[in-house]
Amino acid sequence: MNKRAYGALGEDHAVEFLARKGYIIIERNYRTVGGEIDVIARDGETLVFVEVKVVGAYDLTELGRIIGRRKKNRIRETARWWLKENDADGRPARFDVVAVLPDGREPRHIEDAF
């Protein structure tokens, strides 16, 4: 399985996980010239921009640092574009990370990760 297919499978698991938690999935793989957001969802009235990572068990101790500063900045900027395009400026929003484990264990969800 190539890296892209592996990532898509991880995103599928993350979306299923979030839906089970009651999140409403709005969009997947939103892209601009500057970046991509894996999943955009709603948790109550809060918009949630989700970065999905497929990780090994060894990465679980480093979840807080799994997304680098440059990547965070690209995600934030891409989220600003989405908010403008969807007349959602001013709505409460946050950035979450869902770490999907390849062995099928429950994903790890970090709310308000950055």
Coordinates of C-alpha atoms in Angstrom, one line a residue:
M1 CA 0.0 0.0 0.0
N2 CA 1.5 3.4 -1.0
K3 CA 1.7 6.3 1.5
R4 CA -1.3 8.2 0.0
A5 CA -3.6 5.1 0.3
Y6 CA -2.3 4.4 3.8
G7 CA -3.1 8.0 4.8
A8 CA -6.5 7.9 3.2
L9 CA -7.3 4.7 5.2
G10 CA -6.1 6.5 8.4
E11 CA -8.4 9.4 7.6
D12 CA -11.3 7.0 7.1
H13 CA -10.7 5.6 10.5
A14 CA -10.4 9.1 12.0
V15 CA -13.7 10.2 10.4
E16 CA -15.5 7.1 11.7
F17 CA -14.1 7.7 15.2
L18 CA -15.1 11.4 15.2
A19 CA -18.6 10.5 14.0
R20 CA -19.0 8.0 16.8
K21 CA -18.1 10.8 19.2
G22 CA -21.0 12.9 17.8
Y23 CA -19.0 15.2 15.5
I24 CA -20.6 16.3 12.3
I25 CA -18.2 15.9 9.3
I26 CA -18.4 18.9 7.1
E27 CA -15.6 18.4 4.6
R28 CA -12.5 16.2 4.0
N29 CA -9.3 17.1 2.3
Y30 CA -9.9 20.8 1.9
R31 CA -7.0 22.3 -0.2
T32 CA -5.7 25.7 -1.0
V33 CA -2.4 26.6 -2.7
G34 CA -0.9 26.9 0.8
G35 CA -2.0 23.8 2.5
E36 CA -4.6 21.1 3.3
I37 CA -6.9 20.3 6.1
D38 CA -7.6 16.6 6.5
V39 CA -11.1 16.9 8.1
I40 CA -13.3 19.8 9.0
A41 CA -16.0 19.0 11.5
R42 CA -18.5 20.5 13.9
D43 CA -18.5 19.7 17.6
G44 CA -21.6 21.4 18.9
E45 CA -21.3 25.0 17.7
T46 CA -17.5 24.8 17.4
L47 CA -15.8 24.3 14.1
V48 CA -12.9 21.8 14.3
F49 CA -10.0 21.6 11.9
V50 CA -8.5 18.2 12.3
E51 CA -5.0 16.9 11.3
V52 CA -4.9 13.2 11.0
K53 CA -1.7 11.3 11.6
V54 CA -1.1 7.5 11.2
V55 CA 1.4 6.8 13.9
G56 CA 3.3 3.8 15.4
A57 CA 3.0 2.9 19.1
Y58 CA 6.4 4.6 19.6
D59 CA 5.0 7.9 18.6
L60 CA 2.3 8.0 21.3
T61 CA 4.7 9.5 23.8
E62 CA 5.3 12.4 21.4
L63 CA 1.8 13.3 20.4
G64 CA 2.1 16.8 21.6
R65 CA 4.9 17.4 19.2
I66 CA 3.7 15.3 16.3
I67 CA 2.8 18.3 14.2
G68 CA 5.7 20.8 13.5
R69 CA 5.5 24.5 13.7
R70 CA 5.5 25.1 9.9
K71 CA 2.7 22.5 9.4
K72 CA 0.6 24.2 12.2
N73 CA 1.0 27.5 10.5
R74 CA 0.0 26.1 7.1
I75 CA -3.1 24.5 8.7
R76 CA -4.0 27.8 10.5
E77 CA -3.7 29.8 7.2
T78 CA -5.7 27.2 5.3
A79 CA -8.4 27.3 8.0
R80 CA -8.6 31.1 7.6
W81 CA -9.3 30.6 3.9
W82 CA -12.0 28.1 4.7
L83 CA -13.6 30.4 7.2
K84 CA -13.7 33.3 4.7
E85 CA -15.0 31.1 1.9
N86 CA -17.8 29.8 4.1
D87 CA -18.8 33.1 5.8
A88 CA -17.8 31.5 9.1
D89 CA -15.4 34.2 10.4
G90 CA -16.1 34.8 14.1
R91 CA -17.4 31.3 14.8
P92 CA -15.7 29.4 17.6
A93 CA -13.0 27.1 16.1
R94 CA -10.2 24.9 17.3
F95 CA -7.5 22.7 15.9
D96 CA -7.5 19.0 16.9
V97 CA -5.1 16.1 16.1
V98 CA -6.3 12.5 15.7
A99 CA -3.6 9.9 15.8
V100 CA -4.6 6.7 14.2
L101 CA -2.8 3.5 15.2
P102 CA -2.2 1.0 12.4
D103 CA -2.9 -2.0 14.7
G104 CA -6.6 -1.1 15.0
R105 CA -6.6 0.3 18.5
E106 CA -8.8 3.3 19.3
P107 CA -7.4 6.5 17.8
R108 CA -6.0 9.1 20.2
H109 CA -7.7 12.4 20.0
I110 CA -6.1 15.6 21.2
E111 CA -8.6 18.4 21.3
D112 CA -7.4 22.0 21.0
A113 CA -3.9 20.6 20.1
F114 CA -2.6 24.0 18.8

